[in-house]
Amino acid sequence: MNNIPVVLILFGGSGDLAHRKLYPALYNLYHKNLIHDHFGVIATARRPWSHDYLRQQVTQAVFENNDDVDEQEVKEFASHFYYQSHDVTHVDHYIALKDLASELDEKYQAQGNRIFYMAMAPRFFGTIATHIHDQNLTGSGFNRLVVEKPFGRDLKSAEELNKEIRASFDEDSIYRIDHYLGKEMVQNIMPLRMTNPIVKNIWNNNFVQNVQVTLAESLGVGTRGGYYETSGALRDMVQNHIFQIITLLAMPEPENLTADAIHKAKQDLLASLQIPGLDDIKKHFARGQYCAGATTPAYLEEDQVDPNSTVETFAAGQVKFNAGPLAGVPIYFRTGKEMKEKISRIDIVLKHMNNLYGTAHSNNISIIIDPTSEIYFTINGKKISTDGLRREILDYTFSKQEMGQVPDGYERLLHDVFVADSTNFTHWAELKRYWEFVDAVEDGWRKLDGEGDKPESYAPMAFGPKSANDIFDNPKEHWIYR
Ligand code: BG6
């Protein structure tokens, strides 16, 4: 589909996400002709920018992201952008926004199609949704809403927000962004699982010992201390990215590749999600907080962080399902800031075979999501000239050229919003289950806080606190990647 007519209203137009990700992604879609003559963008934010100043910012964002662009094309692209200074609580501003949207609708013959994009502080999402409804900002064509994370802070607040949003948008028109679902290797999970008989036939609880999902970051919270204090690692990374990855790994095969069938497979799995009790939390979960490194501050010394904060900057735990191919298989996750390296990976640890060779190394399937794009299998081979076994690796790594062709996650997800493909977005039913799980762990941790238990401090340049090594079901299990 080419040249989709639409007016896009972006809340948070002067922000970091817009500059780093959204403007360059929109430009790429413009360059590829998905949007072209019939689109207009209204960027709103509090700052008193002019249309011209916004256009300069958009141009700069495109140039910063791309060495090889045509100046004239960028100029034409930027001419589609309009700025409106906006206080999200102010009714008059929505009325002005509505007028501008109608004007652009006419100017660009956008056929009454609107996309609303909430890319600002999440505490405003509900207010904006309510005003969109009350001031009747939706157009006469299609209306879609894109919402950034976090979607709520717990199940209760997520339900409230959902209600506010649903007043103007159907579930089918809501695109809850999880940028991990736009990543190439996350999108590779289904083809890897389902198209190769070797992998397909062992992807079950007869062969898989455990699954390990690691989303490690080498940086601290930086300037985001204020937000992080309301979140912590569990809400920031597990409730969304880690759970979506786990769902793709453990869901039954969908009937076909439509968005509906994939969401159904996910929801069938999630109906069987085990919600952990306090005992499970004590045994199978760990939390940590980074301390100071040689040149880096401790979490408690970061800007806007309470010096007595018990917010976790590292979380590890176990997820289990009662249904699906991995029913009963422990799926371990860990994520944190100030860790040894920036790496996002999945390790499928296969069971040891009862074999004639004594102890074999474990055989694993690993998917590296970042910083490289890679899939590798570890297998056992014979040691050269002796009888013992040695570990071999079968590796498929994207070449530099292939890496260059991988579109940014935001470009892919925005493209999907334009063409109304909700496959790689979080459905409300999924989000709700993720919150149920996370709320249970948060409740457990609050009880443990009451007993004097605190997040364990960990040194930067490690893979989190020592207690993360004690969460396994079986003492023979351990983190494959160390
Ligand atoms: C975001 C979190 O969702 O994901 C951040 O809010 C985190 O805290 C980021 O740094 C990690 O994303 P990526 O793509 O860099 O692994």
PDB file of C-alpha atoms in Angstrom, residues 5-7 105 109-114 138-143:
ATOM      1  CA  PRO A   5      -3.487   9.670   3.519  1.00  0.00           C
ATOM      2  CA  VAL A   6      -3.312  10.662   7.176  1.00  0.00           C
ATOM      3  CA  VAL A   7      -2.842  13.452   9.699  1.00  0.00           C
ATOM      4  CA  ASP A 105      -6.916  17.250   6.483  1.00  0.00           C
ATOM      5  CA  GLN A 109      -6.633  15.489   1.350  1.00  0.00           C
ATOM      6  CA  ALA A 110      -6.049  13.124   4.232  1.00  0.00           C
ATOM      7  CA  GLN A 111      -9.594  11.716   4.043  1.00  0.00           C
ATOM      8  CA  GLY A 112     -10.311  12.280   7.717  1.00  0.00           C
ATOM      9  CA  ASN A 113      -7.736   9.650   8.724  1.00  0.00           C
ATOM     10  CA  ARG A 114      -5.959  10.341  12.018  1.00  0.00           C
ATOM     11  CA  THR A 138     -11.177  11.997  15.997  1.00  0.00           C
ATOM     12  CA  GLY A 139     -11.591  12.294  12.226  1.00  0.00           C
ATOM     13  CA  SER A 140     -14.200  10.956   9.842  1.00  0.00           C
ATOM     14  CA  GLY A 141     -11.862   8.280   8.387  1.00  0.00           C
ATOM     15  CA  PHE A 142      -9.819   5.786  10.377  1.00  0.00           C
ATOM     16  CA  ASN A 143      -8.626   6.746  13.875  1.00  0.00           C
TER      17      ASN A 143
END
